[in-house]
Structures are given as C-alpha cells and as structure tokens.
XYZ file of N, CA and C in Angstrom:
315
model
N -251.276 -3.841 24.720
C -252.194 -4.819 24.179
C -251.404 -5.931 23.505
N -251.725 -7.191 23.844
C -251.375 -8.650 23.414
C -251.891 -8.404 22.082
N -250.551 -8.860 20.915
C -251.076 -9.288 19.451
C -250.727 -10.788 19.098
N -252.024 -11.060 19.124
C -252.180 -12.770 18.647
C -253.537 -13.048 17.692
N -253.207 -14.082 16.915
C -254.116 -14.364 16.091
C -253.899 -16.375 15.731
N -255.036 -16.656 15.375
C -255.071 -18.053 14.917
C -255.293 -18.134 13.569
N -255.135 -19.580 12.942
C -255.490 -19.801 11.415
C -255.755 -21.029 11.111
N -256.282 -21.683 10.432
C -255.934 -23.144 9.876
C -255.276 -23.706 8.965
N -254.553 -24.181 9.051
C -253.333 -24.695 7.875
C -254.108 -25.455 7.043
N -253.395 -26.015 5.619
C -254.382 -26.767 4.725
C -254.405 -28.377 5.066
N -253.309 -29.003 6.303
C -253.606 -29.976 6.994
C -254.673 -30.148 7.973
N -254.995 -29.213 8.596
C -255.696 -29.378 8.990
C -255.683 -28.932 10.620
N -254.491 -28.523 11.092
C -253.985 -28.027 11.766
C -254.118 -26.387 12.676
N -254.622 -26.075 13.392
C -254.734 -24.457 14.107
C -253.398 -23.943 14.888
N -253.141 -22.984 13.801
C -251.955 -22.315 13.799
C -251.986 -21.159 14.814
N -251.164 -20.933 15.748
C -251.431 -19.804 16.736
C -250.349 -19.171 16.394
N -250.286 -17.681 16.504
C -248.950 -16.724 16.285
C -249.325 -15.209 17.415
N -248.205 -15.269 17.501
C -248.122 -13.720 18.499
C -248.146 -14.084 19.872
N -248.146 -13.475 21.188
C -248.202 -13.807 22.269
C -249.394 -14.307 23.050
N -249.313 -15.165 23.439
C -250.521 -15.916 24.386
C -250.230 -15.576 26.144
N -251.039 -14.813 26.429
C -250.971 -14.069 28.011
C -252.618 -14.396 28.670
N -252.051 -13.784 29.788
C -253.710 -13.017 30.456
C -254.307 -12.282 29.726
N -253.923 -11.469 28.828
C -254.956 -10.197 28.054
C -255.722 -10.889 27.273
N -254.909 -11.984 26.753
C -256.241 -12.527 25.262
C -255.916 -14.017 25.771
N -256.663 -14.435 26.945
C -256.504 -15.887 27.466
C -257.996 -15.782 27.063
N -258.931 -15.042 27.176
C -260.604 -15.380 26.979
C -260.364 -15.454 25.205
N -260.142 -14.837 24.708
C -260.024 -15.117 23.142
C -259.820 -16.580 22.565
N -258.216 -16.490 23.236
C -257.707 -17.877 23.181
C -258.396 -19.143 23.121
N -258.928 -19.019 24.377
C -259.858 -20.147 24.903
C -261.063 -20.217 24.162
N -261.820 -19.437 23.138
C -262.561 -19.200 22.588
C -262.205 -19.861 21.577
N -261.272 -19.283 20.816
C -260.781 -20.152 19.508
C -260.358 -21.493 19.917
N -259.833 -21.953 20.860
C -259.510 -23.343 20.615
C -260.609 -24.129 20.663
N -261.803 -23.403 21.763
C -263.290 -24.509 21.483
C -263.702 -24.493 20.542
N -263.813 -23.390 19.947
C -264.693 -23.451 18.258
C -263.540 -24.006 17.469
N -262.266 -23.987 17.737
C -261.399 -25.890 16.825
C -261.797 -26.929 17.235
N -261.991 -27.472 18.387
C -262.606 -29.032 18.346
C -263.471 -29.086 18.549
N -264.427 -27.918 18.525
C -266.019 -28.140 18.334
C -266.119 -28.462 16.576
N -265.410 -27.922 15.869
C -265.765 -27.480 14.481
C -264.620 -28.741 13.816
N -263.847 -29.682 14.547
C -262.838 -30.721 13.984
C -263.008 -32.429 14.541
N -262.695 -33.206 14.021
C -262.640 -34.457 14.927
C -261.247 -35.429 15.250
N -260.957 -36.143 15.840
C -259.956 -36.675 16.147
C -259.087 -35.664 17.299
N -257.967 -36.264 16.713
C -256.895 -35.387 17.287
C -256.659 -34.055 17.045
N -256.307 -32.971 17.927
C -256.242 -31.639 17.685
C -254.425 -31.389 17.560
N -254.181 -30.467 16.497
C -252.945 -30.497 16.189
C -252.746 -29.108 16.124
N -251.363 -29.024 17.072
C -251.507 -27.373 17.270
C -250.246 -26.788 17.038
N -249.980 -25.880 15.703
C -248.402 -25.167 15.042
C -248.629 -23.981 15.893
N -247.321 -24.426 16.948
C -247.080 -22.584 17.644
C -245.846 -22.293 17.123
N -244.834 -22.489 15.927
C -243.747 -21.831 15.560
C -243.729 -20.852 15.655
N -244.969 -19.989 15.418
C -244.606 -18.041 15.741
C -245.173 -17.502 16.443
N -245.526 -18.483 17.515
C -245.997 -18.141 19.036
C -244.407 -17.334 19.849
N -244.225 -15.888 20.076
C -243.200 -15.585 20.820
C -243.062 -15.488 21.998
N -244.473 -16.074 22.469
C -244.823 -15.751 24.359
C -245.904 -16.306 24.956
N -245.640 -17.464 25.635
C -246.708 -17.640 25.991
C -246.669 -17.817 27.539
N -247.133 -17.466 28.451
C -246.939 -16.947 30.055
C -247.653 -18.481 30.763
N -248.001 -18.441 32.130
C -248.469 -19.638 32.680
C -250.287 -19.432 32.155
N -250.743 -18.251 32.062
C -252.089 -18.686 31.462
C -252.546 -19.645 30.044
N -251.362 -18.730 29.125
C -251.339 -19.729 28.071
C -251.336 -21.285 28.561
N -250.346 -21.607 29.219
C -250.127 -22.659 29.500
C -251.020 -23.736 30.191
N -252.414 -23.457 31.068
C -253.150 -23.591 31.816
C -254.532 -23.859 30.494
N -254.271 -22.594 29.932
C -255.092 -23.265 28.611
C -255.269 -24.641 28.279
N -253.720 -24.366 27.690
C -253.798 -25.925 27.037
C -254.045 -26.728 27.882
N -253.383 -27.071 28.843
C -253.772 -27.867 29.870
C -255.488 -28.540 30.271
N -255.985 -27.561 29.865
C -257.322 -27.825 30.163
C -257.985 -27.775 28.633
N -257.399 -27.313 27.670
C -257.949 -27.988 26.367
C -257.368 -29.656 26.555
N -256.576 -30.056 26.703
C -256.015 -31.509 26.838
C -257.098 -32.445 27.669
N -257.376 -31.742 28.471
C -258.086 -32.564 29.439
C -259.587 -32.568 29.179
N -260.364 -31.352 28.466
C -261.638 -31.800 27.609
C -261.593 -32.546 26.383
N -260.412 -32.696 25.785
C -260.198 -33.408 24.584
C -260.043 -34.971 24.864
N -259.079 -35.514 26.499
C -259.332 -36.716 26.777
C -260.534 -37.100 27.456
N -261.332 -35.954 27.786
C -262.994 -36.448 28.015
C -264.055 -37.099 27.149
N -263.346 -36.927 25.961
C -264.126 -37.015 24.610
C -263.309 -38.087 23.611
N -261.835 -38.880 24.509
C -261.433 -40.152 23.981
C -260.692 -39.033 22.688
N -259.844 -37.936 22.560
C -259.351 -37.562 21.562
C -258.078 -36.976 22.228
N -257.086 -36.811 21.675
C -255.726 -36.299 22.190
C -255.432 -35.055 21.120
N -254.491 -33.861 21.837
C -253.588 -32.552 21.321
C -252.245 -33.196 21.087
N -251.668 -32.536 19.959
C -250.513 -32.423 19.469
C -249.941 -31.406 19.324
N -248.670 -30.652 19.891
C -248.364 -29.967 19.342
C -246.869 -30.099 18.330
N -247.529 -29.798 16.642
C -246.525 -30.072 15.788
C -245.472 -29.292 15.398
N -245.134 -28.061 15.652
C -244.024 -27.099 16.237
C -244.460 -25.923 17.353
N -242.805 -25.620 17.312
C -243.114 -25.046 18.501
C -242.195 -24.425 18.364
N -242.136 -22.268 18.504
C -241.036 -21.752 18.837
C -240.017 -21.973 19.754
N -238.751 -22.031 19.945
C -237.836 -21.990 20.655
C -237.766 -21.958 21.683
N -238.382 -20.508 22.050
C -238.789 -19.983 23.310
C -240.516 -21.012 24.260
N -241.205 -21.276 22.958
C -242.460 -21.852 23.778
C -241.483 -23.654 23.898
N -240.952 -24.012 23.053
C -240.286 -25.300 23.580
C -239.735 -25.331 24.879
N -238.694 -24.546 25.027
C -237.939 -24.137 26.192
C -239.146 -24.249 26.985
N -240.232 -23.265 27.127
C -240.530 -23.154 28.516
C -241.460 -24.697 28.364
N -241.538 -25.598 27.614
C -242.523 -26.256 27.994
C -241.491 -27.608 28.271
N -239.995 -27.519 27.466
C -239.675 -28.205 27.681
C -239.056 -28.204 30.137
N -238.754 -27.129 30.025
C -238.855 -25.932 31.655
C -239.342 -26.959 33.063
N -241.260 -26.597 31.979
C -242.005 -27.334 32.945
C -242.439 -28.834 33.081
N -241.498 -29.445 31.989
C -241.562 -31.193 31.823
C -243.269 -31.348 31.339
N -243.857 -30.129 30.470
C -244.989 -30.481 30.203
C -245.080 -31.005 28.243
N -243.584 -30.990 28.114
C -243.125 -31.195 26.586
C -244.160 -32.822 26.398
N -243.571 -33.861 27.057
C -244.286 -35.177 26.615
C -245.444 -35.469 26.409
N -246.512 -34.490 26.897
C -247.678 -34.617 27.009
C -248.299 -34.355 25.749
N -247.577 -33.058 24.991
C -248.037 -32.510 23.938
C -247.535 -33.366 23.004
N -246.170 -34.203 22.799
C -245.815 -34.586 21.660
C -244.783 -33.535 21.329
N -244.148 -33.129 22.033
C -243.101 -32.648 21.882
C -241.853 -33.183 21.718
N -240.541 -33.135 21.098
C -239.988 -34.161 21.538
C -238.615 -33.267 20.703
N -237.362 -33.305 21.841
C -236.023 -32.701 21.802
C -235.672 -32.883 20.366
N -235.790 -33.831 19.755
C -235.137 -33.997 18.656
C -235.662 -32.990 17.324
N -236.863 -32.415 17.832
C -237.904 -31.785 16.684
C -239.192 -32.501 15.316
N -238.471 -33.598 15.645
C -238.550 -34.685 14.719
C -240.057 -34.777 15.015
N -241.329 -33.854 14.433
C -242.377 -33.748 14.240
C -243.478 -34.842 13.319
C-alpha cells in the first residue's frame, strides 16, 4: 500500500508527501480538485517530500494543468524532491510547472 498524504501550508500552498502511483492516483486526483475548487488564482504545489511519483502521478498533473488553463489560471510547482525534479526535469516537463535548475523558487 502507497503512503501519501496532502496539507495546506500557511501560504497558501497544497503540500503533497509520500509516494504518488497508480494505488492512490483516484485519491490524488480527488484532493487536487477539492484545491482549486476550494482556492483561486494560481495553484501552487510543495512536493519536497514527495519520494515517488510514477507516470500516473505525472498524467495527473498534467491534466490538473490543463483544467486550470480552462479556467484562465496556471500550477506552480514551488519545490520539488530531487528525485521528482530529476524525473520531471527527465521528461522536459520541468518548464511547464515552474521549475527551474537553479531552484531559485
């Protein structure tokens, strides 16, 4: 069993930690709608203690990004573990999020 959980920082921010897979991709996807159902603007997303996130994770976001530019609002992501940088930096999907080599958040 996948252990992951979300939170909200006092910025304002939804904090994800633990691994993001197929097992808890319906969860996932659950919590991120009830964040920009329940937020406005831009969605800002701390995965620093995200240790795994597979191509579903990834497909997620992807498609949180793309209901968020339906609605004229953009995702950020404002850190990012090592390992989730790497792979996003991997799949050249780093620029999209606001990612950026330097860290410089």
């Amino acid at each position: 069993m996948t252990v992951w959980q979300s939170s909200i920082s006092d910025n304002g921010a939804l904090i994800l930690e633990g691994e993001i897979d197929y097992s808890v991709a319906a969860q996932v996807r659950a919590a991120l709608h009830r964040h920009i159902e329940s937020s406005g603007g831009a969605v800002v997303l701390d995965m620093e203690k995200v240790s795994y996130i597979d191509s579903t994770g990834l497909a997620l976001l992807i498609e949180l990004r793309r209901k968020l530019q339906e609605q004229s609002r953009e995702i950020r992501i404002s850190a990012a573990s090592v390992r989730v940088r790497q792979l996003f930096e991997l799949t050249q999907i780093a620029p999209i999020f606001g990612l950026r080599k330097d860290r410089a958040d």
